[in-house]
Amino acid sequence: MSEIRPNRRDVLERCIASGLLLGGVTVTQRQLLGFWEQAEAAAHKPTSAEVLGPFFRKGAPNMKTLRGAGDLGFPLQVVGKVLNTKGLLVEGATVDFWHADHAGRYDTKGYKYRTKVTPDGTGEYAVDTILPGHYEDRPAQHIHYLIAAPGHKTLVTQAYFATDPFFEGDPAKNWNKRGIAHNRELVLPVKLFEGPAAPRAEIRFDIVLERA
Ligand SMILES: [Fe+2]
């Protein structure tokens, strides 16, 4: 049986049909496609920085699966690469990654929803987790990142979700709402995958580091 690989428009149409991208508000396919294209156009500019926040903990284990059986929250796969400004893979990168649980709470005593991964031989990192919840101080869903690599500036940043109801269905317009996200390129398109397993969302966050 041949594999059917949906193109970007197919995926978006499916997301819209499923309601995942709607977040309870009206958004047009044109807006979503436009936003996606803006994100792709920014591919080789250094990724912009964000604040570290108060919840970073050193020493997270190298875990590709953060989502436990029975965890509440929508399954989320986070994938990406660590690149330099020429678009080449950065050797020896580590990606520290932490976020709140489905209810917007951080694990401040242990390492739930925290990991420090190294990209594999293809340069790709992939983490299986859940969509973070909202919390009062920063009510946009986000994942914190700290990325380090030899010969490159360490980057502290965050990833946001274009489907977050916080952006009211128009992230291209509302990305800076309440001054939380500092760069629209950090508000990432979200794909929804259906299939034999449970549905999951996916974001791709390719990180571009500057040389030190
Ligand atoms: Fe946070």
PDB file of C-alpha atoms and ligand atoms in Angstrom:
ATOM      1  CA  MET A   1       0.000   0.000   0.000  1.00  0.00           C
ATOM      2  CA  SER A   2       1.396   3.370  -0.924  1.00  0.00           C
ATOM      3  CA  GLU A   3       1.863   5.954   1.745  1.00  0.00           C
ATOM      4  CA  ILE A   4      -0.222   9.075   1.418  1.00  0.00           C
ATOM      5  CA  ARG A   5       1.685  12.131   2.515  1.00  0.00           C
ATOM      6  CA  PRO A   6      -0.640  15.091   2.953  1.00  0.00           C
ATOM      7  CA  ASN A   7       0.700  18.421   1.831  1.00  0.00           C
ATOM      8  CA  ARG A   8       0.627  21.499   3.996  1.00  0.00           C
ATOM      9  CA  ARG A   9      -2.759  22.632   2.715  1.00  0.00           C
ATOM     10  CA  ASP A  10      -4.255  19.169   3.330  1.00  0.00           C
ATOM     11  CA  VAL A  11      -2.991  19.221   6.882  1.00  0.00           C
ATOM     12  CA  LEU A  12      -4.335  22.675   7.521  1.00  0.00           C
ATOM     13  CA  GLU A  13      -7.693  21.832   6.030  1.00  0.00           C
ATOM     14  CA  ARG A  14      -7.885  18.789   8.255  1.00  0.00           C
ATOM     15  CA  CYS A  15      -6.943  20.879  11.282  1.00  0.00           C
ATOM     16  CA  ILE A  16      -9.599  23.419  10.484  1.00  0.00           C
ATOM     17  CA  ALA A  17     -12.202  20.710   9.904  1.00  0.00           C
ATOM     18  CA  SER A  18     -11.349  19.100  13.221  1.00  0.00           C
ATOM     19  CA  GLY A  19     -11.680  22.378  15.079  1.00  0.00           C
ATOM     20  CA  LEU A  20      -8.236  22.146  16.646  1.00  0.00           C
ATOM     21  CA  LEU A  21      -7.056  25.263  14.904  1.00  0.00           C
ATOM     22  CA  LEU A  22     -10.190  27.192  15.623  1.00  0.00           C
ATOM     23  CA  GLY A  23      -9.930  27.445  19.383  1.00  0.00           C
ATOM     24  CA  GLY A  24     -13.536  28.541  19.536  1.00  0.00           C
ATOM     25  CA  VAL A  25     -13.069  31.555  17.284  1.00  0.00           C
ATOM     26  CA  THR A  26     -13.316  32.211  13.579  1.00  0.00           C
ATOM     27  CA  VAL A  27     -10.158  32.068  11.511  1.00  0.00           C
ATOM     28  CA  THR A  28      -9.800  31.819   7.770  1.00  0.00           C
ATOM     29  CA  GLN A  29      -7.642  29.349   5.918  1.00  0.00           C
ATOM     30  CA  ARG A  30      -5.972  32.268   4.180  1.00  0.00           C
ATOM     31  CA  GLN A  31      -4.873  33.703   7.542  1.00  0.00           C
ATOM     32  CA  LEU A  32      -3.438  30.378   8.640  1.00  0.00           C
ATOM     33  CA  LEU A  33      -1.563  29.771   5.397  1.00  0.00           C
ATOM     34  CA  GLY A  34      -0.178  33.296   5.480  1.00  0.00           C
ATOM     35  CA  PHE A  35       1.027  32.817   9.001  1.00  0.00           C
ATOM     36  CA  TRP A  36       2.692  29.546   8.134  1.00  0.00           C
ATOM     37  CA  GLU A  37       4.505  31.101   5.196  1.00  0.00           C
ATOM     38  CA  GLN A  38       5.805  33.935   7.380  1.00  0.00           C
ATOM     39  CA  ALA A  39       7.188  31.377   9.792  1.00  0.00           C
ATOM     40  CA  GLU A  40       8.985  29.519   7.004  1.00  0.00           C
ATOM     41  CA  ALA A  41      10.437  32.715   5.560  1.00  0.00           C
ATOM     42  CA  ALA A  42      12.187  33.388   8.872  1.00  0.00           C
ATOM     43  CA  ALA A  43      13.984  30.046   8.735  1.00  0.00           C
ATOM     44  CA  HIS A  44      17.630  31.127   8.800  1.00  0.00           C
ATOM     45  CA  LYS A  45      17.518  34.282  10.858  1.00  0.00           C
ATOM     46  CA  PRO A  46      18.859  33.736  14.378  1.00  0.00           C
ATOM     47  CA  THR A  47      16.011  32.670  16.624  1.00  0.00           C
ATOM     48  CA  SER A  48      15.032  35.529  18.889  1.00  0.00           C
ATOM     49  CA  ALA A  49      15.483  35.369  22.632  1.00  0.00           C
ATOM     50  CA  GLU A  50      12.854  35.361  25.338  1.00  0.00           C
ATOM     51  CA  VAL A  51      13.076  35.585  29.110  1.00  0.00           C
ATOM     52  CA  LEU A  52      14.240  32.564  31.093  1.00  0.00           C
ATOM     53  CA  GLY A  53      11.397  32.854  33.597  1.00  0.00           C
ATOM     54  CA  PRO A  54      11.463  31.674  37.202  1.00  0.00           C
ATOM     55  CA  PHE A  55      10.844  27.969  36.642  1.00  0.00           C
ATOM     56  CA  PHE A  56      14.056  26.743  35.011  1.00  0.00           C
ATOM     57  CA  ARG A  57      15.723  23.846  36.827  1.00  0.00           C
ATOM     58  CA  LYS A  58      19.167  22.589  35.979  1.00  0.00           C
ATOM     59  CA  GLY A  59      19.787  18.896  35.637  1.00  0.00           C
ATOM     60  CA  ALA A  60      16.767  17.736  33.634  1.00  0.00           C
ATOM     61  CA  PRO A  61      17.155  14.139  32.418  1.00  0.00           C
ATOM     62  CA  ASN A  62      17.512  13.335  28.717  1.00  0.00           C
ATOM     63  CA  MET A  63      13.966  12.120  28.012  1.00  0.00           C
ATOM     64  CA  LYS A  64      12.181  11.932  24.661  1.00  0.00           C
ATOM     65  CA  THR A  65       8.862  11.009  26.217  1.00  0.00           C
ATOM     66  CA  LEU A  66       7.491  13.351  28.865  1.00  0.00           C
ATOM     67  CA  ARG A  67       3.858  12.307  28.528  1.00  0.00           C
ATOM     68  CA  GLY A  68       2.911   9.531  30.891  1.00  0.00           C
ATOM     69  CA  ALA A  69       0.019   7.098  30.551  1.00  0.00           C
ATOM     70  CA  GLY A  70      -3.068   8.814  31.861  1.00  0.00           C
ATOM     71  CA  ASP A  71      -1.633  12.314  31.717  1.00  0.00           C
ATOM     72  CA  LEU A  72      -4.303  14.893  31.069  1.00  0.00           C
ATOM     73  CA  GLY A  73      -3.724  17.315  28.225  1.00  0.00           C
ATOM     74  CA  PHE A  74      -3.729  16.961  24.463  1.00  0.00           C
ATOM     75  CA  PRO A  75      -0.782  14.909  23.148  1.00  0.00           C
ATOM     76  CA  LEU A  76       1.875  17.050  21.531  1.00  0.00           C
ATOM     77  CA  GLN A  77       4.950  16.139  19.545  1.00  0.00           C
ATOM     78  CA  VAL A  78       7.637  18.802  19.407  1.00  0.00           C
ATOM     79  CA  VAL A  79      10.244  18.377  16.693  1.00  0.00           C
ATOM     80  CA  GLY A  80      12.972  20.502  15.232  1.00  0.00           C
ATOM     81  CA  LYS A  81      16.615  20.978  14.417  1.00  0.00           C
ATOM     82  CA  VAL A  82      19.376  23.200  15.689  1.00  0.00           C
ATOM     83  CA  LEU A  83      20.906  25.094  12.792  1.00  0.00           C
ATOM     84  CA  ASN A  84      23.390  27.866  12.214  1.00  0.00           C
ATOM     85  CA  THR A  85      22.628  30.980  10.191  1.00  0.00           C
ATOM     86  CA  LYS A  86      23.791  29.190   7.037  1.00  0.00           C
ATOM     87  CA  GLY A  87      21.104  26.582   7.549  1.00  0.00           C
ATOM     88  CA  LEU A  88      23.605  23.869   8.505  1.00  0.00           C
ATOM     89  CA  LEU A  89      23.184  21.522  11.449  1.00  0.00           C
ATOM     90  CA  VAL A  90      25.008  22.580  14.608  1.00  0.00           C
ATOM     91  CA  GLU A  91      27.146  19.844  16.108  1.00  0.00           C
ATOM     92  CA  GLY A  92      26.925  18.995  19.793  1.00  0.00           C
ATOM     93  CA  ALA A  93      23.810  21.015  20.595  1.00  0.00           C
ATOM     94  CA  THR A  94      21.719  20.388  23.697  1.00  0.00           C
ATOM     95  CA  VAL A  95      18.100  21.468  23.980  1.00  0.00           C
ATOM     96  CA  ASP A  96      16.763  22.114  27.474  1.00  0.00           C
ATOM     97  CA  PHE A  97      13.002  22.197  27.378  1.00  0.00           C
ATOM     98  CA  TRP A  98      10.376  22.785  30.109  1.00  0.00           C
ATOM     99  CA  HIS A  99       6.718  23.686  30.298  1.00  0.00           C
ATOM    100  CA  ALA A 100       3.664  23.732  32.550  1.00  0.00           C
ATOM    101  CA  ASP A 101       1.237  20.826  32.860  1.00  0.00           C
ATOM    102  CA  HIS A 102      -2.263  20.866  31.376  1.00  0.00           C
ATOM    103  CA  ALA A 103      -3.451  23.097  34.233  1.00  0.00           C
ATOM    104  CA  GLY A 104      -0.622  25.616  33.916  1.00  0.00           C
ATOM    105  CA  ARG A 105       1.462  24.316  36.842  1.00  0.00           C
ATOM    106  CA  TYR A 106       5.227  23.778  36.769  1.00  0.00           C
ATOM    107  CA  ASP A 107       6.878  20.920  38.596  1.00  0.00           C
ATOM    108  CA  THR A 108       9.265  22.869  40.817  1.00  0.00           C
ATOM    109  CA  LYS A 109      10.466  19.882  42.832  1.00  0.00           C
ATOM    110  CA  GLY A 110      10.982  17.224  40.171  1.00  0.00           C
ATOM    111  CA  TYR A 111      11.398  17.055  36.420  1.00  0.00           C
ATOM    112  CA  LYS A 112       7.899  16.450  35.073  1.00  0.00           C
ATOM    113  CA  TYR A 113       7.650  18.059  31.616  1.00  0.00           C
ATOM    114  CA  ARG A 114      11.340  18.881  31.703  1.00  0.00           C
ATOM    115  CA  THR A 115      14.055  17.391  29.546  1.00  0.00           C
ATOM    116  CA  LYS A 116      17.457  18.073  28.084  1.00  0.00           C
ATOM    117  CA  VAL A 117      17.741  16.334  24.738  1.00  0.00           C
ATOM    118  CA  THR A 118      20.439  16.033  22.138  1.00  0.00           C
ATOM    119  CA  PRO A 119      19.452  15.933  18.464  1.00  0.00           C
ATOM    120  CA  ASP A 120      19.932  12.524  16.835  1.00  0.00           C
ATOM    121  CA  GLY A 121      22.161  11.639  13.885  1.00  0.00           C
ATOM    122  CA  THR A 122      19.881  13.455  11.462  1.00  0.00           C
ATOM    123  CA  GLY A 123      20.068  16.585  13.585  1.00  0.00           C
ATOM    124  CA  GLU A 124      16.463  16.235  14.626  1.00  0.00           C
ATOM    125  CA  TYR A 125      15.177  16.421  18.186  1.00  0.00           C
ATOM    126  CA  ALA A 126      11.720  15.109  19.025  1.00  0.00           C
ATOM    127  CA  VAL A 127       9.866  15.218  22.340  1.00  0.00           C
ATOM    128  CA  ASP A 128       6.534  13.566  23.076  1.00  0.00           C
ATOM    129  CA  THR A 129       4.605  15.642  25.603  1.00  0.00           C
ATOM    130  CA  ILE A 130       1.292  17.484  26.057  1.00  0.00           C
ATOM    131  CA  LEU A 131       0.041  20.917  25.130  1.00  0.00           C
ATOM    132  CA  PRO A 132       0.921  23.169  28.088  1.00  0.00           C
ATOM    133  CA  GLY A 133      -1.891  24.775  30.018  1.00  0.00           C
ATOM    134  CA  HIS A 134      -2.426  28.449  30.645  1.00  0.00           C
ATOM    135  CA  TYR A 135      -1.435  30.201  33.860  1.00  0.00           C
ATOM    136  CA  GLU A 136      -2.397  33.568  35.171  1.00  0.00           C
ATOM    137  CA  ASP A 137       0.882  35.471  34.905  1.00  0.00           C
ATOM    138  CA  ARG A 138       1.547  34.398  31.309  1.00  0.00           C
ATOM    139  CA  PRO A 139      -1.756  33.251  29.841  1.00  0.00           C
ATOM    140  CA  ALA A 140      -0.403  32.143  26.461  1.00  0.00           C
ATOM    141  CA  GLN A 141       0.563  28.487  26.104  1.00  0.00           C
ATOM    142  CA  HIS A 142       4.342  28.238  25.804  1.00  0.00           C
ATOM    143  CA  ILE A 143       7.360  25.989  26.071  1.00  0.00           C
ATOM    144  CA  HIS A 144      10.623  27.332  27.484  1.00  0.00           C
ATOM    145  CA  TYR A 145      13.907  26.513  25.767  1.00  0.00           C
ATOM    146  CA  LEU A 146      17.587  26.847  26.585  1.00  0.00           C
ATOM    147  CA  ILE A 147      19.806  25.769  23.694  1.00  0.00           C
ATOM    148  CA  ALA A 148      23.579  25.480  23.931  1.00  0.00           C
ATOM    149  CA  ALA A 149      26.226  24.341  21.473  1.00  0.00           C
ATOM    150  CA  PRO A 150      30.012  24.625  21.255  1.00  0.00           C
ATOM    151  CA  GLY A 151      31.115  27.777  19.431  1.00  0.00           C
ATOM    152  CA  HIS A 152      27.653  29.323  19.545  1.00  0.00           C
ATOM    153  CA  LYS A 153      25.830  31.787  21.761  1.00  0.00           C
ATOM    154  CA  THR A 154      23.542  30.078  24.247  1.00  0.00           C
ATOM    155  CA  LEU A 155      19.958  30.939  23.456  1.00  0.00           C
ATOM    156  CA  VAL A 156      17.055  31.231  25.892  1.00  0.00           C
ATOM    157  CA  THR A 157      13.723  31.405  24.135  1.00  0.00           C
ATOM    158  CA  GLN A 158      10.143  30.159  24.098  1.00  0.00           C
ATOM    159  CA  ALA A 159       7.737  28.595  21.631  1.00  0.00           C
ATOM    160  CA  TYR A 160       4.087  29.661  21.435  1.00  0.00           C
ATOM    161  CA  PHE A 161       1.133  28.084  19.643  1.00  0.00           C
ATOM    162  CA  ALA A 162      -0.728  29.780  16.805  1.00  0.00           C
ATOM    163  CA  THR A 163      -3.823  27.775  17.719  1.00  0.00           C
ATOM    164  CA  ASP A 164      -3.898  29.112  21.269  1.00  0.00           C
ATOM    165  CA  PRO A 165      -7.286  30.737  21.924  1.00  0.00           C
ATOM    166  CA  PHE A 166      -5.239  33.520  23.549  1.00  0.00           C
ATOM    167  CA  PHE A 167      -4.421  34.731  20.011  1.00  0.00           C
ATOM    168  CA  GLU A 168      -8.111  34.857  19.146  1.00  0.00           C
ATOM    169  CA  GLY A 169      -7.748  32.920  15.912  1.00  0.00           C
ATOM    170  CA  ASP A 170      -5.525  35.573  14.329  1.00  0.00           C
ATOM    171  CA  PRO A 171      -1.953  35.110  15.572  1.00  0.00           C
ATOM    172  CA  ALA A 172      -0.586  37.280  12.758  1.00  0.00           C
ATOM    173  CA  LYS A 173      -2.485  40.194  14.265  1.00  0.00           C
ATOM    174  CA  ASN A 174      -2.511  39.295  17.958  1.00  0.00           C
ATOM    175  CA  TRP A 175       0.919  37.694  18.435  1.00  0.00           C
ATOM    176  CA  ASN A 176       2.055  40.516  20.753  1.00  0.00           C
ATOM    177  CA  LYS A 177      -1.124  40.619  22.830  1.00  0.00           C
ATOM    178  CA  ARG A 178      -0.304  41.756  26.384  1.00  0.00           C
ATOM    179  CA  GLY A 179       3.376  41.858  25.417  1.00  0.00           C
ATOM    180  CA  ILE A 180       3.910  38.171  26.196  1.00  0.00           C
ATOM    181  CA  ALA A 181       5.502  36.925  22.975  1.00  0.00           C
ATOM    182  CA  HIS A 182       8.302  39.224  21.846  1.00  0.00           C
ATOM    183  CA  ASN A 183       8.577  37.991  18.277  1.00  0.00           C
ATOM    184  CA  ARG A 184       5.839  36.765  15.986  1.00  0.00           C
ATOM    185  CA  GLU A 185       8.142  34.068  14.598  1.00  0.00           C
ATOM    186  CA  LEU A 186       7.992  32.316  17.961  1.00  0.00           C
ATOM    187  CA  VAL A 187       4.238  31.778  17.565  1.00  0.00           C
ATOM    188  CA  LEU A 188       4.370  28.468  15.718  1.00  0.00           C
ATOM    189  CA  PRO A 189       1.881  26.807  13.385  1.00  0.00           C
ATOM    190  CA  VAL A 190       0.282  23.678  14.834  1.00  0.00           C
ATOM    191  CA  LYS A 191      -0.502  20.538  12.846  1.00  0.00           C
ATOM    192  CA  LEU A 192      -3.004  17.914  13.829  1.00  0.00           C
ATOM    193  CA  PHE A 193      -2.352  14.293  12.970  1.00  0.00           C
ATOM    194  CA  GLU A 194      -5.075  11.720  12.977  1.00  0.00           C
ATOM    195  CA  GLY A 195      -4.428   8.069  12.376  1.00  0.00           C
ATOM    196  CA  PRO A 196      -4.536   4.656  13.942  1.00  0.00           C
ATOM    197  CA  ALA A 197      -3.172   5.960  17.231  1.00  0.00           C
ATOM    198  CA  ALA A 198      -4.773   8.756  19.201  1.00  0.00           C
ATOM    199  CA  PRO A 199      -4.675  12.158  17.510  1.00  0.00           C
ATOM    200  CA  ARG A 200      -1.832  14.450  18.391  1.00  0.00           C
ATOM    201  CA  ALA A 201      -0.735  17.965  17.678  1.00  0.00           C
ATOM    202  CA  GLU A 202       2.721  18.773  16.407  1.00  0.00           C
ATOM    203  CA  ILE A 203       4.877  21.841  16.256  1.00  0.00           C
ATOM    204  CA  ARG A 204       8.188  22.195  14.524  1.00  0.00           C
ATOM    205  CA  PHE A 205      10.672  24.568  16.136  1.00  0.00           C
ATOM    206  CA  ASP A 206      13.886  24.797  14.149  1.00  0.00           C
ATOM    207  CA  ILE A 207      16.293  26.840  16.216  1.00  0.00           C
ATOM    208  CA  VAL A 208      18.946  29.000  14.592  1.00  0.00           C
ATOM    209  CA  LEU A 209      21.984  29.828  16.732  1.00  0.00           C
ATOM    210  CA  GLU A 210      24.502  32.612  16.185  1.00  0.00           C
ATOM    211  CA  ARG A 211      28.206  31.942  16.414  1.00  0.00           C
ATOM    212  CA  ALA A 212      29.801  33.042  19.687  1.00  0.00           C
TER     213      ALA A 212
HETATM  214 FE    FE B   1       6.416  29.779  31.649  1.00  0.00          FE
END
